[in-house]
Each structure stands twice: as C-alpha cells, then as structure tokens.
XYZ file of C-alpha atoms in Angstrom:
381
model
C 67.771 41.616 -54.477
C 65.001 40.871 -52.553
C 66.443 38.639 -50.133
C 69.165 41.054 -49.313
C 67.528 40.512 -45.556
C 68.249 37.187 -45.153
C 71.562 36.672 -46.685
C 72.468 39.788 -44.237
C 71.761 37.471 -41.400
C 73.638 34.210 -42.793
C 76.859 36.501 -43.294
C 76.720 38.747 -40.456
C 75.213 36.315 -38.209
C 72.588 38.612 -37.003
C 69.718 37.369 -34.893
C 66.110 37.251 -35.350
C 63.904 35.243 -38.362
C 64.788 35.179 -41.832
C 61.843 35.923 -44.264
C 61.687 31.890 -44.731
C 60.978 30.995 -41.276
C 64.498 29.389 -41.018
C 66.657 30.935 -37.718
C 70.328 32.369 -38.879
C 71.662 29.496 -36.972
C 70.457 26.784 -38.975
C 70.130 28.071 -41.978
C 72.871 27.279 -45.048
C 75.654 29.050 -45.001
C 75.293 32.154 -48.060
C 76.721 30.369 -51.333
C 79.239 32.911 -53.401
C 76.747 34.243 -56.006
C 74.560 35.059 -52.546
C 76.925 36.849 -50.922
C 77.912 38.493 -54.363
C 74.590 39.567 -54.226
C 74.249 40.832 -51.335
C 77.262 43.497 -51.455
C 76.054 44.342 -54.783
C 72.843 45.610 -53.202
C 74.885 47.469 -50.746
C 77.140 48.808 -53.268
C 74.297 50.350 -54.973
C 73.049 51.542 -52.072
C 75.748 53.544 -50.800
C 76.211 55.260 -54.419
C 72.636 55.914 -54.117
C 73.044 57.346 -50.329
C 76.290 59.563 -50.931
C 75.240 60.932 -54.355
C 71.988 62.031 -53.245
C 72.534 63.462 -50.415
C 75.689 65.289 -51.901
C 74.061 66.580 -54.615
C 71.317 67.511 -52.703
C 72.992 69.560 -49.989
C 75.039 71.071 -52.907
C 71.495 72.336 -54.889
C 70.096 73.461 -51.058
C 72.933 75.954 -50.484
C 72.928 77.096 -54.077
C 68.735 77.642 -53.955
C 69.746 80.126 -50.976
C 72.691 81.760 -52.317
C 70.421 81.932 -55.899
C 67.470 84.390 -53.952
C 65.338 81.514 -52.805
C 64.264 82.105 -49.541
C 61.124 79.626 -48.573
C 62.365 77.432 -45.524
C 58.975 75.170 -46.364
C 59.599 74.984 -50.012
C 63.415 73.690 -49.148
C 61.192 71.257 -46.670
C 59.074 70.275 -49.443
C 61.438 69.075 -51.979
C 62.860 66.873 -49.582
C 60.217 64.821 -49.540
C 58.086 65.445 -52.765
C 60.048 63.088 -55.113
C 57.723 60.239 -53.929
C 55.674 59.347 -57.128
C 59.516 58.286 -58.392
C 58.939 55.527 -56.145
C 55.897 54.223 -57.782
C 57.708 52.254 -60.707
C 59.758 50.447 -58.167
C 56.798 49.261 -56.306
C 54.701 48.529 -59.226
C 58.198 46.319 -60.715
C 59.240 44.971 -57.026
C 55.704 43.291 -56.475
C 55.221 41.263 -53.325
C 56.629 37.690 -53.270
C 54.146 35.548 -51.344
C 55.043 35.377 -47.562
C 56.033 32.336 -45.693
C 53.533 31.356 -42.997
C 55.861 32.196 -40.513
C 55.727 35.544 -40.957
C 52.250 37.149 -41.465
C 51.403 40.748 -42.437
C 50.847 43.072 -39.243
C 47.324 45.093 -39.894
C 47.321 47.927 -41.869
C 45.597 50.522 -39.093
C 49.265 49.294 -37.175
C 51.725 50.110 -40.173
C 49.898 52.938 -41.619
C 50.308 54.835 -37.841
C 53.749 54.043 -37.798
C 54.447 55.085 -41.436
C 52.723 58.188 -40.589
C 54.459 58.942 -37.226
C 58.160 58.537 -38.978
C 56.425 60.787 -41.948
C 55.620 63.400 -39.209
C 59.143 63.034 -37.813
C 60.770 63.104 -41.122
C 59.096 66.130 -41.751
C 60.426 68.170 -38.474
C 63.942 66.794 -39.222
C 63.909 68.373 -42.434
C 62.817 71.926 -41.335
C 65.408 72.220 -39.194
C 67.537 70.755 -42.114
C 66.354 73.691 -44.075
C 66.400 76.417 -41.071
C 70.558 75.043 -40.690
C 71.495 75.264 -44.010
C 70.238 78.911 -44.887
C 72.076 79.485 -41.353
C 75.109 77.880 -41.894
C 77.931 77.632 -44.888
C 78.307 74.405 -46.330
C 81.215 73.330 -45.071
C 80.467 73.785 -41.525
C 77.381 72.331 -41.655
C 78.359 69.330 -43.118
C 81.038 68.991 -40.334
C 78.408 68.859 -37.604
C 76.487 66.775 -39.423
C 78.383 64.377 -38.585
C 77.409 63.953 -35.231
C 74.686 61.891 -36.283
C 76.739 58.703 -36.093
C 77.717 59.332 -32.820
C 73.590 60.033 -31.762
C 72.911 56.972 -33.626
C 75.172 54.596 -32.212
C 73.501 55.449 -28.776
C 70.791 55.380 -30.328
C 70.831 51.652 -31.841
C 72.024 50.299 -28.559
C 69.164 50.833 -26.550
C 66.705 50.220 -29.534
C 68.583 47.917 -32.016
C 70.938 45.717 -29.361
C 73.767 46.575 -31.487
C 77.282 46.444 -30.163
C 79.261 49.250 -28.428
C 82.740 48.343 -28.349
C 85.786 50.576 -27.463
C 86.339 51.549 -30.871
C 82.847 52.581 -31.822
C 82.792 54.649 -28.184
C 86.202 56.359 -29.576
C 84.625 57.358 -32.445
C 81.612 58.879 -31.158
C 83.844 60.746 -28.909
C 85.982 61.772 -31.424
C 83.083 62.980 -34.099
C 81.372 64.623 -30.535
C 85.077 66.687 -30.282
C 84.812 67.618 -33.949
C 81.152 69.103 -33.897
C 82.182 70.757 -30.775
C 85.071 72.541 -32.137
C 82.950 73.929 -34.859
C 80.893 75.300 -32.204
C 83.291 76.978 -30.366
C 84.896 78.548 -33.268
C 82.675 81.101 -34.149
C 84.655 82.661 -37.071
C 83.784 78.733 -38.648
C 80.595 80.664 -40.893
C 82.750 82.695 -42.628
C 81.822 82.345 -46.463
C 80.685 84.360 -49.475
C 77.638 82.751 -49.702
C 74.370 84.336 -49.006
C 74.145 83.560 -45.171
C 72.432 85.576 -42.353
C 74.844 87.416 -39.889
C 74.662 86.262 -36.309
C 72.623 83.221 -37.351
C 75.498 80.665 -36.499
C 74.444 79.515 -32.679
C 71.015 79.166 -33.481
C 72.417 77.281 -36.678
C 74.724 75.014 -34.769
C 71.636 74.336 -32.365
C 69.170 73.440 -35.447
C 71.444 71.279 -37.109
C 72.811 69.131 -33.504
C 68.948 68.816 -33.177
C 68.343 67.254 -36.262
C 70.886 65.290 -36.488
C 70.025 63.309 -33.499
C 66.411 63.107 -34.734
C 67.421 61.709 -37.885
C 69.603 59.140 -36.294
C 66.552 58.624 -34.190
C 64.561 57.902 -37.220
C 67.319 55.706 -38.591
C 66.847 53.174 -35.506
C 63.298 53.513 -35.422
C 62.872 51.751 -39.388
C 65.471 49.393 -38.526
C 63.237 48.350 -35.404
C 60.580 48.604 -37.767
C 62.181 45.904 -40.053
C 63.373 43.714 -37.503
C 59.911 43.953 -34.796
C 56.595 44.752 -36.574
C 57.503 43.978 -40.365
C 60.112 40.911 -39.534
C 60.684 41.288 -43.241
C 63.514 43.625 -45.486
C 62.593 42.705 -48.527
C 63.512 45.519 -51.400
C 59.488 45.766 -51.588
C 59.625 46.950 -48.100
C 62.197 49.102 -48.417
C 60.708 51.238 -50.980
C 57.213 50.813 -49.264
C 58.264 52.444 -45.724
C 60.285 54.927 -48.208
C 57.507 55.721 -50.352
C 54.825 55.752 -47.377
C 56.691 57.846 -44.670
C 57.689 60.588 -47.357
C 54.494 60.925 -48.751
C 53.193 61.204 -45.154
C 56.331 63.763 -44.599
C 55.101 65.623 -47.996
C 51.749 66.389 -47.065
C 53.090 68.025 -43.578
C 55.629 70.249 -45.515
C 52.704 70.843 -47.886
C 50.553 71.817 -45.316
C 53.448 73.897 -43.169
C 53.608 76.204 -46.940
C 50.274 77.254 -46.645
C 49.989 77.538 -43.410
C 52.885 79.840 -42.888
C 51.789 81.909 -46.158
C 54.400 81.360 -47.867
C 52.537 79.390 -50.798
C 52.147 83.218 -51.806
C 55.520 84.835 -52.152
C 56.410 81.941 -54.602
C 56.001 83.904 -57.650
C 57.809 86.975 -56.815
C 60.588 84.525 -55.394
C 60.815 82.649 -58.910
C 61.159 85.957 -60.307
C 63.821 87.544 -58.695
C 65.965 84.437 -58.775
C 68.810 85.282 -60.432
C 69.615 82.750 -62.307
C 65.968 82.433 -64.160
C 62.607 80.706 -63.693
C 64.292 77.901 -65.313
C 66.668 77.815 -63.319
C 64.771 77.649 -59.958
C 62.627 75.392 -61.318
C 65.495 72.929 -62.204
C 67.330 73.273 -58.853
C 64.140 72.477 -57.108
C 63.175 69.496 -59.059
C 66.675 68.103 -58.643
C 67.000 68.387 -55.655
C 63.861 66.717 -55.042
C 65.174 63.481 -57.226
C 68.339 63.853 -55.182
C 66.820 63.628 -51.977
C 64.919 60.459 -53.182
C 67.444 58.997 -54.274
C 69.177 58.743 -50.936
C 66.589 58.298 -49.193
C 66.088 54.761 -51.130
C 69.682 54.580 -50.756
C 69.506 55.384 -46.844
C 66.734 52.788 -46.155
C 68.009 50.210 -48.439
C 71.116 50.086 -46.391
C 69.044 50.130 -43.190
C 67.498 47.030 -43.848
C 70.294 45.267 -45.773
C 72.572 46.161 -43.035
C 71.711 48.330 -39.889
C 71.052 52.032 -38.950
C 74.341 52.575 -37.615
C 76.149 51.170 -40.782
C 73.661 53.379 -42.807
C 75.128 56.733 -40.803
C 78.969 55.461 -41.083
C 78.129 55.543 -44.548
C 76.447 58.823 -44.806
C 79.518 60.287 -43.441
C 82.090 59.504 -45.983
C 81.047 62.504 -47.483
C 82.526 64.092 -44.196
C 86.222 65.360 -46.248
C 84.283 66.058 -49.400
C 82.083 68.529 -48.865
C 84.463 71.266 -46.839
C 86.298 70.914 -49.872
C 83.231 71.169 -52.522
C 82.407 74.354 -50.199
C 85.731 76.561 -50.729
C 85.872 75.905 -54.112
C 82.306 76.951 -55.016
C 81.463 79.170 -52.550
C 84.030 80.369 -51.089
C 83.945 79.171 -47.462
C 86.684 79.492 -45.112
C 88.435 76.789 -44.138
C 90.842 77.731 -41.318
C 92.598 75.421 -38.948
C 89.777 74.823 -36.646
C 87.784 73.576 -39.049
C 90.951 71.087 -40.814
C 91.129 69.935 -37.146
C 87.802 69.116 -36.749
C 87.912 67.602 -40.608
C 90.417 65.222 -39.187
C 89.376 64.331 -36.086
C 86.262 63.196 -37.585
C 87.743 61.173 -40.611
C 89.729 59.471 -37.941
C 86.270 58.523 -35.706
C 85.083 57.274 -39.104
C 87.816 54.984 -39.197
C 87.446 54.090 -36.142
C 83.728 52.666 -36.680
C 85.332 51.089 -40.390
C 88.004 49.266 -38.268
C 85.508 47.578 -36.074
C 83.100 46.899 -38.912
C 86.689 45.132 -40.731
C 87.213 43.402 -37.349
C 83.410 42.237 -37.238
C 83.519 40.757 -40.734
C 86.749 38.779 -40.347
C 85.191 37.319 -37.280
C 82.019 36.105 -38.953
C 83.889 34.900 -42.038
C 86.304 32.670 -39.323
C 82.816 31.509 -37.782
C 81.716 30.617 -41.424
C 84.924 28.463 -42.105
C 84.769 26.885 -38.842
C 81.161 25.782 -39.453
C 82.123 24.180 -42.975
C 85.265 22.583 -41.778
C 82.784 20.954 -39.294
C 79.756 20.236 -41.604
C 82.185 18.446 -44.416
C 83.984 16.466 -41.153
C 80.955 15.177 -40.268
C 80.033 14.513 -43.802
C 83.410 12.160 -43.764
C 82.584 10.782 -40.931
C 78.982 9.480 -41.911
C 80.487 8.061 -45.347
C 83.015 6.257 -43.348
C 80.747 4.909 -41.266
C 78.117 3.823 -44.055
C-alpha cells in the first residue's frame, strides 16, 4: 500500500522519480498483483472520499436544521478528528528512503503544512457560512464546480492534460452552477435556512470551491516537488499535519468570535437532546476525516483532478438525499442543472477510459518488444 506512488507512475506513465530512484521509463512494467494493488488502494479510497464527505454534509445540514447555530463549531469539526490519524501513523511507520530521494528540512515542510492548514481552515468557514445559507441540494450542485476550478487549476501547477473533453466538461459543470444561480427560487426547502441568504450563499460556496480545488493541486505539487515521495505514510502525515494546523485556527476563530460561550445554551435548546448534538458533532468530525484520508490518498495515488472527478459522483445523490429528508425543492432548473453536470462528469470519465486504454496499448507494445528482443538474444547465443 505504500508504494501506491510508484506503481501509479509504471501504469499511468506519469513523469517524475519513483520513491526507488528508478525513472517511470525504465522501470519494470507493474506485475498483476501490483497493479491489483494499486486499484485496491484507490478503491478504498474513493469509499473513504464519497462516504465521508456524504455523510458529513448530511450531519452539517441536520446540526442547522437541529438549532445549532455556531458557524466556528461547524468549522471545527471539520478538522478536529485528527488524533484518529495517530494509529495510522504510529502502524504506517517510515520505510527507510532511497538515497535518491532525501528528506526536505523540517522548518520547509512544517511552513507548508501550516500554510495549507491555514487555507484549509478558510475553505471550511465558508463551507460552513454556505451550508447554513443554502439547502442541500443546491449546494451540493454548485459544489460541483470544483472540478472545473481544479482542472485549471492542475494545468498551470500540475502539467496535467486539457483535452477537448475535459474543457467540455468544465464548461458544462460551469453551465450547471450557473443555472443554480440564476434560479433564485433553487433554496426553496423546509429546512431551517435564512431568507434572502441565497446570493451571498451561492458567492461563499463558488469561493470555496475554487480554494479547495486550489488546495487539491497545491498537495499534489507537494507530493510530486518538495516531498518526491506518496507513500501512505505521507499521505496521512500532510493529512494529519495540515488539519491539526487547520484545527487550531478554527479553535482559535471560536474564541475569538465569542462564540466558545453560547455553546451551552446551544446544546440545550437542541431539539433533539444533548446527546444528540453531541453525536452529530462527533460524527461528523470522523466523517470529515475520513474523506479527508480518502481525498489525499487519492491525490497522491492518482492526481488532484482525479481526486475532484471523484468527489463529484455524489453530484445525483445528494439532490435526491435532500427532497427526501428535508424536503427541498427540486424543480426543473435544478434536474437541468443535475444533468448537465452528470454529463460533464462523464465527460472527464470518458477521457480518463480513453487515457487508460492508451497506457495499457503502450504497456503491451513495450512487452511485445522486451520478449522480441529476448528471442532474439537466445537465437543469437
């Protein structure tokens, strides 16, 4: 699991070092029970990404609908879950590094752990502000934007491709976001959210989902530049490091603002219980961690912009999760926009399906040629 990294780069044929020293292009091509391995890890990943961040979203609307009303405390728990990290980092212990690649110094890593903490930190206030401000549904829908901010995104900062499909389907998830924003009879619900809150929600959420997709390309760069290493160890590191770092701001922003102090008369008139506010904030804290190891796992395994295609398979779900729980309109502006994104999604899977058949061609062509020259040297011995 650990070398999910380098058997990335033998299958996709990705540039840059493996964690051995050896270049992609001379290294062995993956055996099966590598590449087995290898979409395992992604496998789990995804689950890991779109459960999280499902149930997550699902537990943020309810802890607003349920009386809570702390935009910091919604920040916190995204964030807070770190210490379920620790296990993983104690069991994941650092292989010893090749002497190709040596560890950058710690004053270097620490500031960048603690600049994408600060950043993670700002993405999810706003997260917070949009939700209370939006129904589910809708904000899910815009959400999606993120994919096309980070395929811009990873093509100035990761060199990754932008072919005519991926380019239709960031203009297609652009025209879906925008006809949420047009329609402003898309917040109608019978959940608990402000009146005449939706522009400044639609704003708040556009926002942060470009910084998120930001943040996305800046750990793959991360991986790829300063680290030059994707081990499942440093996965869970940045994770563990960067949240912690994002904690402490939230911490600090919920007793700065004051509200540290209407905590107890907010538990109290929750209406479900003490309990129960406990419980929804405590899993939604595990949720969020859970993608978040999910999110950066696939980051490293794969790449940033594979990591938000993936986040937003959820896209058709959660519209429908929203009318049948609480209550949110879904009207024909909204199905439209529900469409037109699923269909920019498959636009990105289609080139992703066109990539892979490419490198697996590439593959076959190699072998054909390795076991003809193999023949060839017998014959000749």
């Amino acid at each position: 699991m650990g070398d999910a990294g380098e058997i990335r780069m033998q299958i996709a044929g990705t540039g840059g070092v493996a964690n051995n020293g050896t270049s992609p292009a001379t290294a062995a091509p993956p055996t099966m029970s590598e590449r087995v391995q290898w979409w395992a890890v992604v496998l789990v990943n995804i689950v890991f990404l779109l459960g999280g961040q499902s149930v997550a979203s699902f537990l943020g609307r309810i802890y607003y609908d349920q009386g809570g009303g702390s935009l910091w405390m919604a920040t916190v728990v995204q964030s807070c879950g770190t210490p379920l990290a620790i296990p993983l980092l104690l069991y994941f212990r650092r292989r010893p590094r090749s002497t190709a690649v040596t560890r950058p110094p710690l004053l270097k890593i620490s500031a960048i752990y603690a600049g994408l903490g600060v950043l993670l930190a700002a993405d999810n206030l706003m997260y917070s502000y949009a939700l209370l401000y939006l129904s589910l549904s809708t904000y899910s829908l815009i959400c999606a934007t993120q994919l096309s901010f980070n395929a811009v995104f990873s093509y100035f900062l990761n060199k990754e491709k932008f072919t005519a499909l991926i380019l239709n389907s960031v203009v297609l998830l652009t025209f879906s976001a925008a006809l949420v924003g047009v329609s402003h009879g898309s917040d109608g619900t019978n959940s608990s959210v402000p009146e005449g809150k939706f522009p400044l929600g639609f704003a708040l959420t556009l926002t942060a989902s470009a910084l998120f997709s930001l943040i996305l390309s800046l750990m793959q760069l991360t991986f790829d530049k300063v680290l030059k290493s994707d081990t499942f160890y440093d996965v869970v590191e940045m994770q563990f490091w960067s949240n912690t770092a994002a904690a402490v701001v939230s911490v600090a922003g919920l007793f700065i603002s004051g509200e540290w102090s209407s905590l107890d008369g907010e538990m109290d008139g929750y209406k479900k219980g003490k309990v129960a506010y406990g419980m929804t904030l405590a899993w939604t804290a595990i949720s969020w961690q859970l993608a978040t190891v999910g999110m950066m796992g696939l980051v490293a395994a794969v790449s940033s912009l594979f990591t938000n295609v993936i986040s937003t398979v959820g896209l058709p779900l959660s519209p429908i999760v929203a009318v049948i729980f609480f209550g949110d309109q879904m009207d024909g502006v909204k199905v439209l926009a529900m469409l037109i994104g699923v269909w920019g999604f498959l636009s990105y899977i289609y080139q992703h399906y066109l990539d892979d058949a490419k490198v697996k061609k590439i593959l076959a062509e190699r072998l054909a040629d390795d076991d003809e020259h193999q023949t060839v040297k017998l014959n000749t011995e």
